[in-house]
Amino acid sequence: PKEVDMWPHQIHNIVHQLTAIYYDPHWFKTGEIGLSPPWLNDKYGWLDVGHAHWFEIDFDKQARTYCIREANVDSRWGGSDWRKNIFKAVSDGDIPPFAEIILKASPALSAKENQFCWSWVDYLLKLDTLAMGKALKLSKQKVQSRDMLKECWNIQLIDFESQWKEWVLETYAPTNK
């Protein structure tokens, strides 16, 4: 690795750390204890890796970092252009079920699933950036991902994939680079 490779890697890992410590004791009733680090990694892997990759891609236009707790580092899926990979997978109907992926911890996600998590976070951030902070707060309070989608973005779990797919086909189309 070169020195320039350090910054995207650091951003990726800083996002993991910041979301792990995102906490306000006023969120809980007296005597109640919320999830503690690594709460996002363990219970909401899709948000954990999706965020880390999102910020890395936003900074460097590509993702090259997989933490020790993320995916099989010997396996990559589809190449370095994640928008192209996701667009092709959606076009081909080769999509892991969102309802199953949201139940996995970060270490259980494959390299392919990491890319989908990034895209789902990308979509939700484009819909409403401020809702993501609310979602992180709700996840700390052990709210199910399906309920988080409804409360923060007014999306039913059953509708999420179809709305996201439509957005991907429009936003990630090769003509929209």
PDB file of C-alpha atoms in Angstrom:
ATOM      1  CA  PRO A   1       0.000   0.000   0.000  1.00  0.00           C
ATOM      2  CA  LYS A   2       0.982   3.564  -0.648  1.00  0.00           C
ATOM      3  CA  GLU A   3       0.520   6.546   1.643  1.00  0.00           C
ATOM      4  CA  VAL A   4      -2.492   7.710  -0.377  1.00  0.00           C
ATOM      5  CA  ASP A   5      -4.212   4.398   0.437  1.00  0.00           C
ATOM      6  CA  MET A   6      -4.148   5.245   4.130  1.00  0.00           C
ATOM      7  CA  TRP A   7      -6.845   7.965   4.007  1.00  0.00           C
ATOM      8  CA  PRO A   8      -9.745   5.922   2.618  1.00  0.00           C
ATOM      9  CA  HIS A   9      -8.832   3.124   5.032  1.00  0.00           C
ATOM     10  CA  GLN A  10      -8.793   5.545   7.950  1.00  0.00           C
ATOM     11  CA  ILE A  11     -12.117   7.082   6.949  1.00  0.00           C
ATOM     12  CA  HIS A  12     -13.691   3.641   6.704  1.00  0.00           C
ATOM     13  CA  ASN A  13     -12.472   2.671  10.169  1.00  0.00           C
ATOM     14  CA  ILE A  14     -13.272   6.028  11.777  1.00  0.00           C
ATOM     15  CA  VAL A  15     -16.877   5.665  10.622  1.00  0.00           C
ATOM     16  CA  HIS A  16     -17.010   2.256  12.300  1.00  0.00           C
ATOM     17  CA  GLN A  17     -15.656   3.779  15.511  1.00  0.00           C
ATOM     18  CA  LEU A  18     -17.926   6.835  15.498  1.00  0.00           C
ATOM     19  CA  THR A  19     -21.073   4.803  14.938  1.00  0.00           C
ATOM     20  CA  ALA A  20     -19.966   2.382  17.669  1.00  0.00           C
ATOM     21  CA  ILE A  21     -19.813   5.175  20.248  1.00  0.00           C
ATOM     22  CA  TYR A  22     -22.886   7.110  19.043  1.00  0.00           C
ATOM     23  CA  TYR A  23     -24.808   7.218  22.295  1.00  0.00           C
ATOM     24  CA  ASP A  24     -26.837   9.504  24.528  1.00  0.00           C
ATOM     25  CA  PRO A  25     -27.884   8.261  27.995  1.00  0.00           C
ATOM     26  CA  HIS A  26     -31.098  10.285  27.718  1.00  0.00           C
ATOM     27  CA  TRP A  27     -32.346   7.865  25.060  1.00  0.00           C
ATOM     28  CA  PHE A  28     -33.053   5.300  27.781  1.00  0.00           C
ATOM     29  CA  LYS A  29     -35.324   5.071  30.781  1.00  0.00           C
ATOM     30  CA  THR A  30     -33.700   5.151  34.209  1.00  0.00           C
ATOM     31  CA  GLY A  31     -31.908   1.859  34.800  1.00  0.00           C
ATOM     32  CA  GLU A  32     -32.266   0.718  31.190  1.00  0.00           C
ATOM     33  CA  ILE A  33     -29.095  -0.185  29.344  1.00  0.00           C
ATOM     34  CA  GLY A  34     -28.957   0.082  25.565  1.00  0.00           C
ATOM     35  CA  LEU A  35     -26.694  -1.830  23.240  1.00  0.00           C
ATOM     36  CA  SER A  36     -23.013  -1.149  23.772  1.00  0.00           C
ATOM     37  CA  PRO A  37     -20.135  -1.378  21.277  1.00  0.00           C
ATOM     38  CA  PRO A  38     -19.930  -3.099  18.915  1.00  0.00           C
ATOM     39  CA  TRP A  39     -23.720  -2.843  18.825  1.00  0.00           C
ATOM     40  CA  LEU A  40     -24.056  -1.728  15.204  1.00  0.00           C
ATOM     41  CA  ASN A  41     -21.633  -4.388  13.977  1.00  0.00           C
ATOM     42  CA  ASP A  42     -23.378  -7.186  15.865  1.00  0.00           C
ATOM     43  CA  LYS A  43     -27.054  -6.308  15.410  1.00  0.00           C
ATOM     44  CA  TYR A  44     -27.181  -4.066  12.333  1.00  0.00           C
ATOM     45  CA  GLY A  45     -24.350  -5.239  10.092  1.00  0.00           C
ATOM     46  CA  TRP A  46     -25.970  -3.759   6.996  1.00  0.00           C
ATOM     47  CA  LEU A  47     -25.855  -0.262   8.524  1.00  0.00           C
ATOM     48  CA  ASP A  48     -22.366  -0.785   9.919  1.00  0.00           C
ATOM     49  CA  VAL A  49     -20.644  -1.813   6.686  1.00  0.00           C
ATOM     50  CA  GLY A  50     -22.943   0.285   4.518  1.00  0.00           C
ATOM     51  CA  HIS A  51     -21.926   3.458   6.347  1.00  0.00           C
ATOM     52  CA  ALA A  52     -18.224   2.694   6.413  1.00  0.00           C
ATOM     53  CA  HIS A  53     -18.145   1.933   2.697  1.00  0.00           C
ATOM     54  CA  TRP A  54     -20.393   4.903   1.886  1.00  0.00           C
ATOM     55  CA  PHE A  55     -18.026   7.428   3.467  1.00  0.00           C
ATOM     56  CA  GLU A  56     -14.984   5.763   1.940  1.00  0.00           C
ATOM     57  CA  ILE A  57     -16.556   5.874  -1.540  1.00  0.00           C
ATOM     58  CA  ASP A  58     -17.740   9.437  -1.007  1.00  0.00           C
ATOM     59  CA  PHE A  59     -14.148  10.420  -0.214  1.00  0.00           C
ATOM     60  CA  ASP A  60     -12.191   8.280  -2.680  1.00  0.00           C
ATOM     61  CA  LYS A  61     -14.806   7.264  -5.306  1.00  0.00           C
ATOM     62  CA  GLN A  62     -14.072   3.596  -4.589  1.00  0.00           C
ATOM     63  CA  ALA A  63     -14.014   1.125  -1.718  1.00  0.00           C
ATOM     64  CA  ARG A  64     -10.837  -0.790  -1.061  1.00  0.00           C
ATOM     65  CA  THR A  65     -11.158  -1.412   2.660  1.00  0.00           C
ATOM     66  CA  TYR A  66     -12.589  -4.514   4.247  1.00  0.00           C
ATOM     67  CA  CYS A  67     -12.031  -4.594   7.983  1.00  0.00           C
ATOM     68  CA  ILE A  68     -10.944  -7.737   9.757  1.00  0.00           C
ATOM     69  CA  ARG A  69     -14.550  -8.098  10.893  1.00  0.00           C
ATOM     70  CA  GLU A  70     -15.973  -7.651   7.397  1.00  0.00           C
ATOM     71  CA  ALA A  71     -16.243 -10.278   4.704  1.00  0.00           C
ATOM     72  CA  ASN A  72     -13.773 -12.760   3.386  1.00  0.00           C
ATOM     73  CA  VAL A  73     -10.780 -10.635   2.389  1.00  0.00           C
ATOM     74  CA  ASP A  74      -9.698 -13.317  -0.093  1.00  0.00           C
ATOM     75  CA  SER A  75     -12.911 -12.879  -2.056  1.00  0.00           C
ATOM     76  CA  ARG A  76     -14.110  -9.850  -3.995  1.00  0.00           C
ATOM     77  CA  TRP A  77     -17.256  -9.545  -6.022  1.00  0.00           C
ATOM     78  CA  GLY A  78     -17.647  -7.864  -9.359  1.00  0.00           C
ATOM     79  CA  GLY A  79     -14.689  -5.508  -9.425  1.00  0.00           C
ATOM     80  CA  SER A  80     -13.997  -2.058  -8.042  1.00  0.00           C
ATOM     81  CA  ASP A  81     -16.899  -0.131  -9.634  1.00  0.00           C
ATOM     82  CA  TRP A  82     -19.618  -0.812  -7.091  1.00  0.00           C
ATOM     83  CA  ARG A  83     -22.264   1.257  -8.894  1.00  0.00           C
ATOM     84  CA  LYS A  84     -21.690  -0.854 -12.017  1.00  0.00           C
ATOM     85  CA  ASN A  85     -21.771  -4.089  -9.986  1.00  0.00           C
ATOM     86  CA  ILE A  86     -25.038  -3.208  -8.267  1.00  0.00           C
ATOM     87  CA  PHE A  87     -26.630  -1.931 -11.477  1.00  0.00           C
ATOM     88  CA  LYS A  88     -25.744  -5.170 -13.280  1.00  0.00           C
ATOM     89  CA  ALA A  89     -26.973  -7.339 -10.389  1.00  0.00           C
ATOM     90  CA  VAL A  90     -30.289  -5.468 -10.187  1.00  0.00           C
ATOM     91  CA  SER A  91     -30.682  -5.629 -13.978  1.00  0.00           C
ATOM     92  CA  ASP A  92     -30.007  -9.387 -13.869  1.00  0.00           C
ATOM     93  CA  GLY A  93     -32.214 -10.017 -10.801  1.00  0.00           C
ATOM     94  CA  ASP A  94     -29.193 -11.234  -8.809  1.00  0.00           C
ATOM     95  CA  ILE A  95     -30.035  -9.554  -5.513  1.00  0.00           C
ATOM     96  CA  PRO A  96     -29.609 -10.923  -1.986  1.00  0.00           C
ATOM     97  CA  PRO A  97     -32.888 -10.546  -0.053  1.00  0.00           C
ATOM     98  CA  PHE A  98     -32.789  -7.349   2.017  1.00  0.00           C
ATOM     99  CA  ALA A  99     -35.043  -8.932   4.662  1.00  0.00           C
ATOM    100  CA  GLU A 100     -32.410 -11.651   5.245  1.00  0.00           C
ATOM    101  CA  ILE A 101     -29.307  -9.456   5.045  1.00  0.00           C
ATOM    102  CA  ILE A 102     -30.570  -7.031   7.705  1.00  0.00           C
ATOM    103  CA  LEU A 103     -30.457  -9.888  10.212  1.00  0.00           C
ATOM    104  CA  LYS A 104     -26.725 -10.542   9.761  1.00  0.00           C
ATOM    105  CA  ALA A 105     -23.812  -9.208  11.779  1.00  0.00           C
ATOM    106  CA  SER A 106     -21.009  -7.471   9.859  1.00  0.00           C
ATOM    107  CA  PRO A 107     -18.622 -10.453   9.931  1.00  0.00           C
ATOM    108  CA  ALA A 108     -21.272 -12.699   8.367  1.00  0.00           C
ATOM    109  CA  LEU A 109     -21.692 -10.513   5.276  1.00  0.00           C
ATOM    110  CA  SER A 110     -20.015 -11.596   2.054  1.00  0.00           C
ATOM    111  CA  ALA A 111     -18.106  -9.198  -0.196  1.00  0.00           C
ATOM    112  CA  LYS A 112     -21.167  -9.092  -2.464  1.00  0.00           C
ATOM    113  CA  GLU A 113     -23.460  -8.341   0.468  1.00  0.00           C
ATOM    114  CA  ASN A 114     -21.107  -5.529   1.568  1.00  0.00           C
ATOM    115  CA  GLN A 115     -21.699  -3.845  -1.778  1.00  0.00           C
ATOM    116  CA  PHE A 116     -25.458  -4.171  -1.440  1.00  0.00           C
ATOM    117  CA  CYS A 117     -25.323  -2.755   2.090  1.00  0.00           C
ATOM    118  CA  TRP A 118     -23.411   0.232   0.724  1.00  0.00           C
ATOM    119  CA  SER A 119     -26.062   0.736  -1.962  1.00  0.00           C
ATOM    120  CA  TRP A 120     -28.958   0.471   0.496  1.00  0.00           C
ATOM    121  CA  VAL A 121     -27.303   3.079   2.724  1.00  0.00           C
ATOM    122  CA  ASP A 122     -26.602   5.220  -0.356  1.00  0.00           C
ATOM    123  CA  TYR A 123     -30.290   5.086  -1.259  1.00  0.00           C
ATOM    124  CA  LEU A 124     -31.500   5.918   2.240  1.00  0.00           C
ATOM    125  CA  LEU A 125     -29.056   8.812   2.571  1.00  0.00           C
ATOM    126  CA  LYS A 126     -30.273  10.213  -0.753  1.00  0.00           C
ATOM    127  CA  LEU A 127     -33.881   9.968   0.450  1.00  0.00           C
ATOM    128  CA  ASP A 128     -33.241  11.773   3.739  1.00  0.00           C
ATOM    129  CA  THR A 129     -29.804  12.316   5.222  1.00  0.00           C
ATOM    130  CA  LEU A 130     -31.109  13.460   8.604  1.00  0.00           C
ATOM    131  CA  ALA A 131     -33.241  10.343   8.958  1.00  0.00           C
ATOM    132  CA  MET A 132     -30.031   8.295   9.093  1.00  0.00           C
ATOM    133  CA  GLY A 133     -29.073   9.880  12.426  1.00  0.00           C
ATOM    134  CA  LYS A 134     -32.502   8.990  13.757  1.00  0.00           C
ATOM    135  CA  ALA A 135     -32.064   5.439  12.444  1.00  0.00           C
ATOM    136  CA  LEU A 136     -28.726   5.084  14.258  1.00  0.00           C
ATOM    137  CA  LYS A 137     -30.381   6.279  17.450  1.00  0.00           C
ATOM    138  CA  LEU A 138     -33.241   3.805  17.007  1.00  0.00           C
ATOM    139  CA  SER A 139     -30.827   0.960  16.333  1.00  0.00           C
ATOM    140  CA  LYS A 140     -29.077   1.746  19.604  1.00  0.00           C
ATOM    141  CA  GLN A 141     -32.499   1.390  21.223  1.00  0.00           C
ATOM    142  CA  LYS A 142     -32.852  -2.093  19.673  1.00  0.00           C
ATOM    143  CA  VAL A 143     -35.550  -1.094  17.171  1.00  0.00           C
ATOM    144  CA  GLN A 144     -35.902  -3.643  14.361  1.00  0.00           C
ATOM    145  CA  SER A 145     -34.641  -2.548  10.935  1.00  0.00           C
ATOM    146  CA  ARG A 146     -38.133  -2.905   9.427  1.00  0.00           C
ATOM    147  CA  ASP A 147     -39.557  -0.526  12.062  1.00  0.00           C
ATOM    148  CA  MET A 148     -36.640   1.858  11.547  1.00  0.00           C
ATOM    149  CA  LEU A 149     -37.393   2.061   7.807  1.00  0.00           C
ATOM    150  CA  LYS A 150     -41.015   2.900   8.548  1.00  0.00           C
ATOM    151  CA  GLU A 151     -40.304   5.474  11.246  1.00  0.00           C
ATOM    152  CA  CYS A 152     -37.370   7.230   9.579  1.00  0.00           C
ATOM    153  CA  TRP A 153     -38.172   7.044   5.867  1.00  0.00           C
ATOM    154  CA  ASN A 154     -41.844   5.995   5.850  1.00  0.00           C
ATOM    155  CA  ILE A 155     -40.978   2.845   3.878  1.00  0.00           C
ATOM    156  CA  GLN A 156     -42.529  -0.537   4.572  1.00  0.00           C
ATOM    157  CA  LEU A 157     -40.040  -3.427   4.547  1.00  0.00           C
ATOM    158  CA  ILE A 158     -42.086  -5.163   1.856  1.00  0.00           C
ATOM    159  CA  ASP A 159     -41.753  -2.085  -0.409  1.00  0.00           C
ATOM    160  CA  PHE A 160     -38.111  -1.249   0.279  1.00  0.00           C
ATOM    161  CA  GLU A 161     -36.477  -3.517  -2.304  1.00  0.00           C
ATOM    162  CA  SER A 162     -38.739  -2.505  -5.185  1.00  0.00           C
ATOM    163  CA  GLN A 163     -38.265   1.216  -4.455  1.00  0.00           C
ATOM    164  CA  TRP A 164     -34.511   0.773  -4.079  1.00  0.00           C
ATOM    165  CA  LYS A 165     -34.273  -1.263  -7.325  1.00  0.00           C
ATOM    166  CA  GLU A 166     -36.114   1.423  -9.271  1.00  0.00           C
ATOM    167  CA  TRP A 167     -33.734   4.043  -7.842  1.00  0.00           C
ATOM    168  CA  VAL A 168     -30.658   1.920  -8.683  1.00  0.00           C
ATOM    169  CA  LEU A 169     -31.738   1.437 -12.300  1.00  0.00           C
ATOM    170  CA  GLU A 170     -32.152   5.198 -12.675  1.00  0.00           C
ATOM    171  CA  THR A 171     -29.227   6.426 -10.548  1.00  0.00           C
ATOM    172  CA  TYR A 172     -26.517   3.850 -11.242  1.00  0.00           C
ATOM    173  CA  ALA A 173     -27.231   3.542 -14.967  1.00  0.00           C
ATOM    174  CA  PRO A 174     -23.963   3.824 -16.937  1.00  0.00           C
ATOM    175  CA  THR A 175     -25.297   6.966 -18.616  1.00  0.00           C
ATOM    176  CA  ASN A 176     -25.633   8.717 -15.214  1.00  0.00           C
ATOM    177  CA  LYS A 177     -21.974   8.710 -14.158  1.00  0.00           C
TER     178      LYS A 177
END
